[in-house]
XYZ file of N, CA and C in Angstrom:
843
model
N -9.584 6.952 -9.990
C -10.644 6.233 -10.712
C -11.870 7.126 -10.935
N -11.623 8.436 -10.886
C -12.686 9.396 -11.204
C -12.529 9.920 -12.632
N -11.554 9.387 -13.357
C -11.337 9.829 -14.740
C -10.548 11.114 -14.847
N -9.997 11.583 -13.692
C -9.250 12.846 -13.675
C -7.753 12.554 -13.607
N -6.988 13.163 -14.505
C -5.536 12.971 -14.561
C -4.869 14.339 -14.511
N -4.045 14.589 -13.485
C -3.366 15.888 -13.322
C -4.361 17.046 -13.456
N -5.529 16.871 -12.819
C -6.526 17.939 -12.801
C -7.409 18.027 -14.041
N -7.169 17.152 -15.018
C -7.938 17.218 -16.270
C -8.871 16.014 -16.392
N -10.140 16.280 -16.657
C -11.124 15.205 -16.822
C -10.959 14.577 -18.201
N -10.550 13.290 -18.240
C -10.354 12.607 -19.529
C -11.498 11.656 -19.858
N -12.131 11.121 -18.836
C -13.288 10.233 -19.052
C -14.106 10.203 -17.764
N -15.260 9.564 -17.808
C -16.125 9.541 -16.625
C -15.552 8.605 -15.555
N -16.011 8.773 -14.315
C -15.583 7.909 -13.204
C -15.922 6.464 -13.540
N -15.027 5.537 -13.194
C -15.259 4.146 -13.619
C -14.929 3.115 -12.552
N -15.037 3.513 -11.279
C -14.713 2.568 -10.199
C -15.528 1.267 -10.292
N -16.842 1.317 -10.565
C -17.593 0.053 -10.646
C -17.009 -0.940 -11.663
N -16.589 -0.452 -12.841
C -16.037 -1.391 -13.826
C -14.642 -1.867 -13.431
N -13.877 -1.015 -12.727
C -12.554 -1.419 -12.211
C -12.731 -2.556 -11.204
N -13.715 -2.393 -10.315
C -13.975 -3.441 -9.312
C -14.505 -4.714 -9.970
N -15.365 -4.565 -10.953
C -15.901 -5.742 -11.663
C -14.769 -6.554 -12.290
N -13.791 -5.841 -12.883
C -12.621 -6.530 -13.468
C -11.831 -7.267 -12.390
N -11.700 -6.635 -11.218
C -10.948 -7.248 -10.116
C -11.623 -8.544 -9.672
N -12.934 -8.481 -9.417
C -13.627 -9.696 -8.946
C -13.557 -10.787 -10.023
N -13.694 -10.414 -11.291
C -13.640 -11.397 -12.388
C -12.259 -12.040 -12.491
N -11.226 -11.290 -12.077
C -9.845 -11.792 -12.169
C -9.471 -12.687 -10.987
N -10.405 -12.838 -10.019
C -10.119 -13.704 -8.879
C -9.650 -12.955 -7.641
N -9.715 -11.624 -7.673
C -9.430 -10.858 -6.456
C -10.577 -11.116 -5.479
N -10.244 -11.380 -4.223
C -11.249 -11.768 -3.234
C -11.645 -10.606 -2.331
N -10.648 -9.822 -1.915
C -10.882 -8.663 -1.051
C -9.877 -7.580 -1.426
N -10.234 -6.341 -1.130
C -9.354 -5.206 -1.433
C -9.286 -4.297 -0.208
N -8.085 -3.850 0.116
C -7.910 -2.840 1.164
C -7.674 -1.491 0.477
N -8.560 -0.535 0.755
C -8.452 0.815 0.191
C -7.599 1.650 1.152
N -6.539 2.265 0.630
C -5.577 2.957 1.495
C -5.983 4.392 1.791
N -5.921 4.772 3.054
C -6.065 6.171 3.454
C -4.694 6.784 3.651
N -4.511 8.026 3.162
C -3.199 8.669 3.292
C -3.246 10.008 4.005
N -4.462 10.387 4.444
C -4.664 11.632 5.192
C -5.985 11.449 5.930
N -6.331 12.374 6.812
C -7.609 12.257 7.517
C -8.775 12.274 6.519
N -8.729 13.235 5.583
C -9.798 13.363 4.575
C -9.885 12.099 3.708
N -8.719 11.624 3.263
C -8.667 10.445 2.404
C -9.127 9.193 3.145
N -8.798 9.117 4.444
C -9.220 7.959 5.244
C -10.744 7.931 5.364
N -11.361 9.104 5.487
C -12.835 9.180 5.517
C -13.409 8.680 4.190
N -12.791 9.120 3.087
C -13.251 8.701 1.749
C -13.054 7.198 1.556
N -11.921 6.672 2.066
C -11.638 5.237 1.948
C -12.707 4.420 2.674
N -13.119 4.909 3.849
C -14.168 4.212 4.608
C -15.502 4.265 3.848
N -15.801 5.411 3.256
C -17.042 5.535 2.466
C -17.057 4.530 1.308
N -15.930 4.414 0.620
C -15.834 3.459 -0.502
C -15.976 2.031 0.029
N -15.290 1.735 1.147
C -15.321 0.379 1.706
C -16.729 -0.048 2.101
N -17.557 0.924 2.473
C -18.925 0.602 2.896
C -19.839 0.234 1.728
N -19.360 0.387 0.493
C -20.217 0.104 -0.669
C -20.200 -1.372 -1.074
N -19.287 -2.176 -0.492
C -19.171 -3.581 -0.912
C -18.578 -4.398 0.232
N -19.125 -5.567 0.457
C -18.653 -6.435 1.537
C -17.221 -6.910 1.376
N -16.678 -6.804 0.165
C -15.308 -7.274 -0.104
C -14.261 -6.170 0.016
N -14.723 -4.958 0.345
C -13.804 -3.816 0.470
C -13.551 -3.478 1.935
N -12.287 -3.202 2.252
C -11.863 -2.809 3.594
C -10.956 -1.588 3.450
N -10.503 -1.007 4.557
C -9.683 0.203 4.413
C -8.734 0.397 5.587
N -7.870 1.399 5.436
C -6.928 1.793 6.486
C -7.253 3.224 6.916
N -6.766 3.598 8.107
C -6.870 4.980 8.575
C -5.483 5.417 9.028
N -4.981 6.509 8.432
C -3.665 7.000 8.814
C -3.217 8.134 7.915
N -2.013 8.635 8.205
C -1.476 9.775 7.454
C -0.109 9.407 6.863
N -0.031 9.510 5.552
C 1.181 9.212 4.773
C 2.298 10.182 5.169
N 3.551 9.722 5.162
C 4.639 10.618 5.574
C 4.687 11.964 4.857
N 4.369 11.971 3.550
C 4.448 13.240 2.810
C 3.298 14.185 3.162
N 2.294 13.706 3.923
C 1.155 14.545 4.293
C 1.146 14.881 5.784
N 2.208 14.501 6.501
C 2.205 14.668 7.959
C 2.133 16.135 8.400
N 2.404 17.049 7.480
C 2.252 18.469 7.780
C 0.822 18.830 8.167
N -0.139 17.975 7.785
C -1.545 18.296 8.050
C -1.857 18.340 9.545
N -1.084 17.628 10.364
C -1.327 17.665 11.816
C -1.193 19.100 12.332
N -0.077 19.744 11.951
C 0.179 21.093 12.469
C -0.580 22.160 11.682
N -0.796 21.899 10.379
C -1.573 22.846 9.560
C -3.022 22.937 10.050
N -3.496 21.899 10.715
C -4.874 21.900 11.224
C -5.049 22.922 12.351
N -3.911 23.364 12.944
C -3.969 24.319 14.054
C -4.157 23.638 15.403
N -4.439 22.321 15.369
C -4.681 21.571 16.602
C -4.247 20.117 16.374
N -2.918 19.867 16.469
C -2.402 18.524 16.178
C -3.077 17.418 16.999
N -3.324 17.679 18.277
C -3.944 16.653 19.126
C -5.397 16.412 18.694
N -6.095 17.485 18.327
C -7.469 17.351 17.830
C -7.506 16.548 16.537
N -6.508 16.778 15.687
C -6.403 16.054 14.415
C -6.195 14.565 14.691
N -5.317 14.285 15.670
C -5.064 12.892 16.051
C -6.334 12.241 16.601
N -7.061 12.963 17.439
C -8.303 12.430 18.032
C -9.351 12.148 16.946
N -9.365 12.980 15.896
C -10.294 12.754 14.775
C -9.939 11.459 14.034
N -8.635 11.208 13.864
C -8.181 9.950 13.251
C -8.602 8.766 14.110
N -8.392 8.895 15.414
C -8.734 7.832 16.358
C -10.238 7.535 16.309
N -11.053 8.590 16.309
C -12.512 8.422 16.260
C -12.934 7.735 14.953
N -12.296 8.135 13.848
C -12.607 7.534 12.548
C -12.224 6.056 12.534
N -11.049 5.743 13.077
C -10.600 4.350 13.137
C -11.581 3.506 13.946
N -12.006 4.040 15.097
C -12.954 3.295 15.946
C -14.295 3.088 15.236
N -14.762 4.122 14.545
C -16.015 4.019 13.781
C -15.899 2.928 12.710
N -14.763 2.942 11.998
C -14.542 1.970 10.924
C -14.384 0.550 11.433
N -13.805 0.401 12.626
C -13.657 -0.931 13.226
C -15.034 -1.468 13.618
N -15.861 -0.604 14.193
C -17.233 -1.006 14.556
C -18.015 -1.470 13.334
N -17.739 -0.834 12.201
C -18.428 -1.205 10.952
C -17.786 -2.433 10.293
N -16.695 -2.953 10.893
C -16.012 -4.120 10.337
C -15.204 -3.814 9.098
N -14.774 -2.552 8.961
C -14.134 -2.114 7.719
C -12.661 -1.731 7.868
N -12.286 -1.098 8.963
C -10.890 -0.647 9.113
C -10.036 -1.811 9.620
N -9.016 -2.169 8.851
C -8.207 -3.352 9.178
C -6.747 -3.024 9.490
N -6.350 -1.755 9.337
C -4.962 -1.381 9.630
C -4.845 0.119 9.862
N -3.784 0.486 10.584
C -3.414 1.900 10.747
C -2.371 2.213 9.679
N -2.615 3.261 8.894
C -1.663 3.622 7.858
C -2.375 4.276 6.679
N -1.766 4.724 5.749
C -0.380 4.386 5.431
C 0.525 5.387 6.137
N 1.425 4.886 6.960
C 2.317 5.804 7.673
C 3.759 5.293 7.598
N 4.701 6.194 7.885
C 6.110 5.812 7.811
C 6.994 7.000 7.515
N 8.052 6.756 6.735
C 9.016 7.810 6.401
C 9.338 7.771 4.909
N 9.406 8.940 4.297
C 9.745 9.055 2.878
C 10.730 10.202 2.701
N 12.023 9.871 2.607
C 13.060 10.897 2.472
C 13.362 11.212 1.008
N 12.660 10.540 0.086
C 12.787 10.860 -1.339
C 11.978 12.101 -1.685
N 10.979 12.416 -0.841
C 10.056 13.505 -1.174
C 9.934 14.489 -0.011
N 11.082 14.952 0.445
C 11.106 15.886 1.576
C 10.513 17.253 1.213
N 10.365 17.510 -0.100
C 9.769 18.791 -0.515
C 8.314 18.895 -0.040
N 7.680 17.741 0.245
C 6.289 17.757 0.708
C 6.184 17.832 2.227
N 7.215 17.326 2.921
C 7.175 17.329 4.389
C 8.573 17.036 4.919
N 9.123 17.932 5.768
C 10.483 17.731 6.280
C 10.587 16.502 7.198
N 11.800 15.965 7.298
C 11.997 14.699 8.009
C 11.631 14.772 9.494
N 11.867 15.916 10.147
C 11.556 15.989 11.579
C 10.051 15.873 11.824
N 9.242 16.481 10.952
C 7.776 16.389 11.071
C 7.322 14.954 10.749
N 7.939 14.369 9.723
C 7.621 12.975 9.370
C 7.859 12.056 10.568
N 9.032 12.202 11.191
C 9.382 11.315 12.313
C 8.429 11.513 13.490
N 8.122 12.766 13.793
C 7.248 13.089 14.932
C 5.881 12.408 14.777
N 5.310 12.486 13.584
C 3.946 11.972 13.412
C 3.909 10.511 12.975
N 5.051 9.966 12.571
C 5.161 8.512 12.419
C 5.080 7.894 13.818
N 5.876 8.426 14.751
C 5.848 7.976 16.157
C 4.432 8.068 16.721
N 3.768 9.174 16.447
C 2.439 9.430 17.007
C 1.427 8.367 16.558
N 1.619 7.859 15.325
C 0.640 6.899 14.809
C 0.767 5.503 15.421
N 1.881 5.250 16.127
C 1.965 4.011 16.915
C 0.990 4.080 18.089
N 0.760 5.293 18.555
C -0.229 5.514 19.620
C -1.624 5.116 19.121
N -1.881 5.446 17.862
C -3.155 5.091 17.234
C -3.283 3.563 17.136
N -2.236 2.907 16.660
C -2.251 1.438 16.528
C -2.438 0.767 17.882
N -1.780 1.327 18.903
C -1.879 0.764 20.246
C -3.306 0.922 20.789
N -3.906 2.070 20.534
C -5.254 2.346 21.043
C -6.297 1.425 20.410
N -6.136 1.121 19.126
C -7.163 0.317 18.434
C -6.716 -1.128 18.187
N -5.470 -1.453 18.602
C -4.942 -2.831 18.513
C -5.009 -3.401 17.084
N -4.588 -2.562 16.121
C -4.584 -3.005 14.727
C -3.158 -3.095 14.187
N -2.932 -3.955 13.188
C -1.629 -3.963 12.513
C -1.409 -2.665 11.744
N -0.166 -2.462 11.273
C 0.180 -1.208 10.606
C 0.556 -1.435 9.149
N 0.111 -0.499 8.325
C 0.421 -0.497 6.897
C 1.474 0.590 6.698
N 2.718 0.175 6.431
C 3.884 1.060 6.575
C 4.549 1.408 5.248
N 5.146 2.599 5.233
C 5.813 3.143 4.040
C 7.252 3.492 4.396
N 8.213 2.938 3.659
C 9.630 3.224 3.912
C 10.318 3.513 2.580
N 10.729 4.777 2.398
C 11.406 5.127 1.143
C 12.643 5.954 1.459
N 13.821 5.404 1.106
C 15.106 6.110 1.309
C 15.296 6.553 2.763
N 14.763 5.760 3.696
C 14.807 6.150 5.115
C 15.003 4.926 6.006
N 15.686 3.928 5.482
C 15.789 2.633 6.157
C 16.223 2.688 7.612
N 17.261 3.481 7.882
C 17.835 3.497 9.234
C 16.864 4.089 10.260
N 16.360 5.306 9.974
C 15.430 5.960 10.898
C 14.143 5.143 11.047
N 13.687 4.579 9.940
C 12.459 3.777 9.949
C 12.613 2.568 10.885
N 13.683 1.806 10.685
C 13.903 0.600 11.504
C 14.047 0.948 12.979
N 14.709 2.070 13.252
C 14.915 2.499 14.640
C 13.573 2.829 15.317
N 12.739 3.604 14.613
C 11.440 3.996 15.185
C 10.533 2.775 15.367
N 10.517 1.889 14.370
C 9.689 0.676 14.482
C 10.158 -0.169 15.661
N 11.482 -0.365 15.772
C 12.028 -1.204 16.843
C 11.698 -0.647 18.228
N 11.717 0.687 18.356
C 11.412 1.314 19.647
C 9.929 1.174 20.008
N 9.097 0.916 19.025
C 7.649 0.883 19.264
C 7.026 -0.498 19.061
N 7.852 -1.535 19.041
C 7.363 -2.892 18.757
C 6.249 -3.340 19.692
N 6.331 -2.917 20.938
C 5.350 -3.354 21.938
C 3.979 -2.732 21.717
N 3.887 -1.753 20.813
C 2.648 -0.982 20.679
C 1.729 -1.468 19.564
N 2.232 -2.357 18.720
C 1.367 -2.813 17.614
C 1.600 -4.304 17.357
N 0.552 -5.008 16.865
C 0.638 -6.467 16.749
C 1.384 -6.985 15.510
N 1.917 -6.088 14.686
C 2.600 -6.520 13.459
C 2.218 -5.595 12.324
N 2.733 -5.886 11.141
C 2.386 -5.018 10.022
C 3.103 -5.415 8.748
N 2.927 -4.571 7.730
C 3.579 -4.800 6.441
C 4.259 -3.504 5.996
N 5.521 -3.630 5.586
C 6.228 -2.511 4.963
C 5.989 -2.663 3.465
N 5.094 -1.812 2.931
C 4.581 -2.053 1.582
C 5.460 -1.386 0.530
N 5.210 -1.751 -0.727
C 5.901 -1.137 -1.865
C 7.411 -1.142 -1.659
N 7.941 -2.268 -1.200
C 9.351 -2.343 -0.800
C 10.281 -2.207 -2.004
N 11.230 -1.263 -1.906
C 12.220 -1.058 -2.981
C 13.629 -0.994 -2.402
N 13.815 -1.530 -1.202
C 15.079 -1.363 -0.478
C 16.170 -2.349 -0.884
N 17.268 -2.279 -0.147
C 18.438 -3.126 -0.386
C 18.247 -4.490 0.288
N 19.167 -5.408 -0.012
C 19.148 -6.727 0.640
C 19.321 -6.562 2.147
N 20.149 -5.602 2.539
C 20.380 -5.340 3.962
C 19.098 -4.828 4.636
N 18.386 -3.924 3.960
C 17.121 -3.400 4.511
C 16.061 -4.496 4.580
N 16.051 -5.350 3.567
C 15.137 -6.511 3.580
C 15.396 -7.376 4.817
N 16.665 -7.687 5.056
C 17.005 -8.577 6.171
C 16.704 -7.936 7.523
N 16.867 -6.621 7.587
C 16.556 -5.907 8.828
C 15.055 -5.993 9.116
N 14.235 -5.815 8.088
C 12.781 -5.926 8.257
C 12.395 -7.351 8.662
N 13.036 -8.335 8.027
C 12.713 -9.735 8.340
C 13.123 -10.121 9.760
N 14.073 -9.345 10.326
C 14.504 -9.642 11.704
C 13.503 -9.108 12.730
N 12.546 -8.280 12.273
C 11.509 -7.744 13.163
C 10.342 -8.730 13.183
N 10.012 -9.213 14.371
C 8.948 -10.204 14.499
C 7.625 -9.634 13.986
N 6.858 -10.468 13.278
C 5.532 -10.078 12.766
C 5.561 -8.945 11.735
N 6.729 -8.722 11.120
C 6.793 -7.734 10.040
C 6.788 -8.475 8.698
N 5.882 -8.063 7.829
C 5.813 -8.621 6.483
C 6.332 -7.586 5.492
N 6.713 -8.044 4.304
C 7.199 -7.131 3.264
C 6.215 -7.179 2.100
N 5.743 -5.987 1.687
C 4.755 -5.875 0.620
C 5.412 -5.564 -0.715
N 5.034 -6.327 -1.734
C 5.661 -6.235 -3.062
C 4.627 -5.793 -4.098
N 5.028 -4.829 -4.945
C 4.195 -4.417 -6.078
C 5.107 -4.150 -7.277
N 4.560 -3.548 -8.334
C 5.362 -3.296 -9.540
C 6.613 -2.484 -9.289
N 6.556 -1.537 -8.330
C 7.737 -0.711 -8.018
C 8.859 -1.542 -7.402
N 8.514 -2.696 -6.849
C 9.506 -3.560 -6.200
C 10.213 -4.461 -7.216
N 9.785 -4.418 -8.474
C 10.182 -5.433 -9.456
C 10.748 -4.829 -10.736
N 11.386 -3.635 -10.595
C 11.830 -2.899 -11.785
C 13.146 -3.404 -12.368
N 14.107 -3.730 -11.484
C 15.465 -4.063 -11.946
C 15.812 -5.512 -11.628
N 16.893 -5.981 -12.265
C 17.383 -7.348 -12.006
C 17.731 -7.498 -10.525
N 18.340 -6.446 -9.970
C 18.710 -6.472 -8.544
C 17.453 -6.556 -7.663
N 16.411 -5.780 -8.007
C 15.130 -5.864 -7.294
C 14.627 -7.307 -7.249
N 14.671 -7.980 -8.404
C 14.148 -9.348 -8.498
C 14.946 -10.299 -7.608
N 16.267 -10.098 -7.547
C 17.110 -10.941 -6.680
C 16.757 -10.717 -5.208
N 16.526 -9.440 -4.849
C 16.196 -9.097 -3.459
C 14.839 -9.686 -3.073
N 13.858 -9.566 -3.962
C 12.520 -10.123 -3.706
C 12.597 -11.647 -3.613
N 13.457 -12.239 -4.444
C 13.642 -13.700 -4.408
C 14.074 -14.206 -3.033
N 14.706 -13.324 -2.268
C 15.198 -13.704 -0.938
C 14.209 -13.459 0.199
N 12.988 -13.035 -0.137
C 11.955 -12.865 0.905
C 11.151 -14.163 0.989
N 11.118 -14.816 2.163
C 10.320 -16.049 2.267
C 8.842 -15.753 1.993
N 8.170 -16.646 1.283
C 6.750 -16.439 0.956
C 5.915 -16.232 2.217
N 6.333 -16.862 3.309
C 5.588 -16.762 4.584
C 5.653 -15.359 5.189
N 6.557 -14.516 4.674
C 6.720 -13.166 5.227
C 6.397 -12.083 4.192
N 5.695 -12.484 3.139
C 5.438 -11.570 2.024
C 3.944 -11.326 1.832
N 3.605 -10.130 1.343
C 2.269 -9.842 0.822
C 2.461 -9.196 -0.552
N 1.429 -9.279 -1.401
C 1.503 -8.593 -2.696
C 0.351 -7.609 -2.807
N 0.538 -6.604 -3.640
C -0.443 -5.521 -3.784
C -0.233 -4.870 -5.146
N -1.175 -4.002 -5.523
C -0.946 -3.200 -6.733
C -0.439 -1.806 -6.385
N -0.912 -1.235 -5.260
C -0.706 0.183 -4.944
C -1.315 1.055 -6.048
N -2.349 0.514 -6.697
C -2.986 1.273 -7.781
C -3.592 2.569 -7.234
N -3.593 3.627 -8.064
C -3.326 3.654 -9.511
C -1.848 3.748 -9.901
N -0.948 3.645 -8.894
C 0.492 3.754 -9.165
C 1.120 2.362 -9.310
N 2.430 2.351 -9.596
C 3.265 1.139 -9.485
C 2.886 -0.012 -10.412
N 2.408 0.308 -11.624
C 2.140 -0.768 -12.577
C 3.462 -1.348 -13.088
N 3.399 -2.562 -13.620
C 4.594 -3.200 -14.193
C 4.695 -2.759 -15.649
N 5.784 -2.078 -15.971
C 5.945 -1.517 -17.323
C 6.796 -2.456 -18.197
N 6.690 -2.269 -19.503
C 7.431 -3.123 -20.451
C 8.938 -2.998 -20.299
N 9.396 -1.883 -19.708
C 10.842 -1.665 -19.536
C 11.367 -2.306 -18.243
N 10.475 -2.822 -17.398
C 10.891 -3.396 -16.110
C 11.406 -4.826 -16.260
N 12.356 -5.175 -15.421
C 12.935 -6.533 -15.448
C 11.871 -7.600 -15.214
N 10.873 -7.272 -14.382
C 9.851 -8.259 -14.040
C 8.927 -8.663 -15.182
N 8.883 -7.847 -16.237
C 7.918 -8.074 -17.323
C 8.105 -9.453 -17.968
N 9.335 -9.994 -17.906
C 9.616 -11.302 -18.532
C 8.756 -12.427 -17.950
N 8.268 -12.235 -16.715
C 7.486 -13.290 -16.067
C 5.976 -13.073 -16.162
N 5.553 -11.933 -16.732
C 4.118 -11.620 -16.792
C 3.446 -12.442 -17.893
N 2.368 -13.139 -17.501
C 1.614 -13.958 -18.459
C 0.228 -13.378 -18.717
N -0.370 -12.774 -17.688
C -1.746 -12.271 -17.809
C -1.743 -10.829 -18.302
N -2.418 -10.606 -19.405
C -2.463 -9.258 -19.999
C -3.925 -8.843 -20.171
N -4.216 -7.591 -19.831
C -5.550 -7.031 -20.051
C -5.451 -5.998 -21.176
N -6.401 -6.030 -22.116
C -6.355 -5.018 -23.186
C -6.524 -3.612 -22.611
N -5.739 -2.664 -23.125
C -5.793 -1.298 -22.581
C -5.846 -0.266 -23.703
N -6.330 0.922 -23.363
C -6.347 2.068 -24.277
C -5.811 3.277 -23.521
N -5.244 4.229 -24.227
C -4.813 5.477 -23.588
C -6.026 6.199 -23.011
N -5.776 6.990 -21.961
C -6.895 7.666 -21.270
C -7.709 8.560 -22.210
N -7.047 9.131 -23.216
C -7.754 10.021 -24.157
C -8.723 9.224 -25.052
N -8.443 7.916 -25.190
C -9.299 7.081 -26.050
C -10.029 6.034 -25.199
N -10.344 6.430 -23.986
C -10.963 5.546 -22.996
C -12.138 4.744 -23.562
N -12.128 3.453 -23.223
C -13.265 2.596 -23.580
C -13.691 1.821 -22.348
N -14.971 1.879 -21.968
C -15.428 1.085 -20.818
C -15.128 -0.390 -21.090
N -14.702 -1.106 -20.055
C -14.376 -2.526 -20.257
C -12.905 -2.766 -20.519
N -12.149 -1.706 -20.834
C -10.703 -1.850 -21.035
C -9.955 -1.123 -19.907
N -8.740 -1.579 -19.625
C -7.929 -0.857 -18.647
C -7.335 0.382 -19.314
N -6.886 1.328 -18.501
C -6.271 2.548 -19.021
C -4.756 2.372 -18.990
N -4.119 2.600 -20.118
C -2.665 2.442 -20.228
C -1.967 3.332 -19.199
N -1.083 2.760 -18.388
C -0.326 3.534 -17.406
C -1.053 3.759 -16.080
N -2.320 3.332 -15.991
C -3.047 3.428 -14.723
C -3.194 2.023 -14.143
N -2.595 1.797 -13.004
C -2.669 0.481 -12.370
C -4.055 0.275 -11.769
N -4.472 -0.973 -11.660
C -5.754 -1.264 -11.011
C -5.717 -2.665 -10.393
N -6.674 -2.962 -9.494
C -6.563 -4.181 -8.676
C -6.441 -5.508 -9.425
N -7.091 -5.663 -10.590
C -6.990 -6.953 -11.298
C -5.544 -7.312 -11.616
N -4.706 -6.288 -11.765
C -3.309 -6.496 -12.182
C -2.423 -7.056 -11.069
N -2.999 -7.298 -9.885
C -2.234 -7.946 -8.819
C -1.784 -9.341 -9.279
N -2.542 -9.895 -10.220
C -2.177 -11.202 -10.795
C -0.775 -11.141 -11.427
N -0.449 -10.006 -12.062
C 0.876 -9.862 -12.677
C 1.976 -9.854 -11.619
N 1.708 -9.207 -10.482
C 2.691 -9.171 -9.391
C 2.944 -10.604 -8.899
N 1.866 -11.368 -8.759
C 1.979 -12.770 -8.353
C 2.852 -13.551 -9.339
N 2.631 -13.327 -10.626
C 3.391 -14.054 -11.654
C 4.880 -13.710 -11.598
N 5.201 -12.437 -11.375
C 6.610 -12.028 -11.312
C 7.274 -12.576 -10.049
N 6.569 -12.520 -8.918
C 7.130 -13.063 -7.667
C 7.404 -14.561 -7.837
N 6.445 -15.286 -8.410
C 6.635 -16.732 -8.657
C 7.838 -16.947 -9.574
N 7.936 -16.131 -10.619
C 9.036 -16.263 -11.579
C 10.393 -16.033 -10.957
N 10.516 -14.961 -10.164
C 11.852 -14.658 -9.619
C 12.202 -15.573 -8.446
N 11.206 -16.247 -7.866
C 11.492 -17.221 -6.811
C 11.590 -18.650 -7.370
N 11.328 -18.787 -8.681
C 11.399 -20.115 -9.305
C 10.317 -21.056 -8.796
N 9.136 -20.517 -8.505
C 8.030 -21.327 -7.981
C 7.064 -21.658 -9.121
N 6.839 -22.951 -9.370
C 5.932 -23.368 -10.445
C 4.480 -23.370 -9.973
N 4.268 -23.682 -8.685
C 2.904 -23.763 -8.142
C 2.403 -22.372 -7.767
N 1.929 -21.656 -8.785
C 1.526 -20.260 -8.592
C 0.276 -20.151 -7.715
N -0.629 -21.124 -7.818
C -1.863 -21.076 -6.998
C -1.527 -21.321 -5.527
N -0.582 -22.223 -5.275
C -0.136 -22.488 -3.894
C 0.500 -21.250 -3.284
N 1.333 -20.563 -4.093
C 1.975 -19.320 -3.633
C 0.902 -18.277 -3.328
N -0.095 -18.181 -4.204
C -1.131 -17.163 -4.008
C -1.914 -17.431 -2.718
N -2.143 -18.699 -2.394
C -2.847 -19.049 -1.139
C -2.031 -18.619 0.076
N -0.713 -18.845 0.022
C 0.167 -18.445 1.130
C 0.117 -16.938 1.338
N 0.259 -16.178 0.244
C 0.282 -14.717 0.328
C -1.053 -14.172 0.811
N -2.147 -14.779 0.343
C -3.484 -14.354 0.742
C -3.706 -14.636 2.243
N -3.252 -15.813 2.677
C -3.381 -16.180 4.096
C -2.597 -15.189 4.981
N -1.382 -14.833 4.546
C -0.576 -13.862 5.294
C -1.373 -12.571 5.490
N -1.984 -12.095 4.407
C -2.689 -10.807 4.419
C -3.911 -10.869 5.329
N -4.680 -11.949 5.214
C -5.887 -12.090 6.050
C -5.517 -12.175 7.527
N -4.445 -12.894 7.819
C -4.006 -13.069 9.202
C -3.579 -11.740 9.801
């Protein structure tokens, strides 16, 4: 939301107007995701600008190399812990994450390093007694095993941006206090929609994962989308309009509409209350 795309400045930073659109669309609160120590610091800074913004502290699986690249893995962990404690005191940090396993992108971080520092972040959750914001991509078996071994260390969490199989869904649902997070990436194919349809609303959360994971016209879920925001390409940016291909928080409404559609739920406001309550809890 700084107007930079693949290193190229296309328009000025526009976070204030993105947030204004979100609040106008009925978004009540937003969790800003941290994916590295540096990013978690930035997420906390952003969260401090508005009472409706909160954040996470943690290291994404593809960035777990930063622990050892720092030259002092334990020092790096202690810095995360200190940041989490600072953010909790400020009433801003609400989860440990985004952490987990991503075997689709091993070019960024090998699986052994991912597993080592995924385990380590349960120590962080245990120390600060926060739920976990989790990432699982093409790593269902190892992910479930590590989570199951560490259940006693954290009070619950959400496996976000879920794109797994029906079997992986059921395995997650068998873990007490585990929720499944749904966004545009979860709603691409007919099979995705069937799998999401089988997640009880009481165990689900929705998100945008913006600026990624928007619902595209080629996705199966698009048939259920009712709310549309006018957009322009980034090169023809106009304040007040969304940017084509860049996801943003107001569009969580579309995720809600697709989830309601694939579950055959007519009471969309009732569903939204359930999902919101799950997230706040």
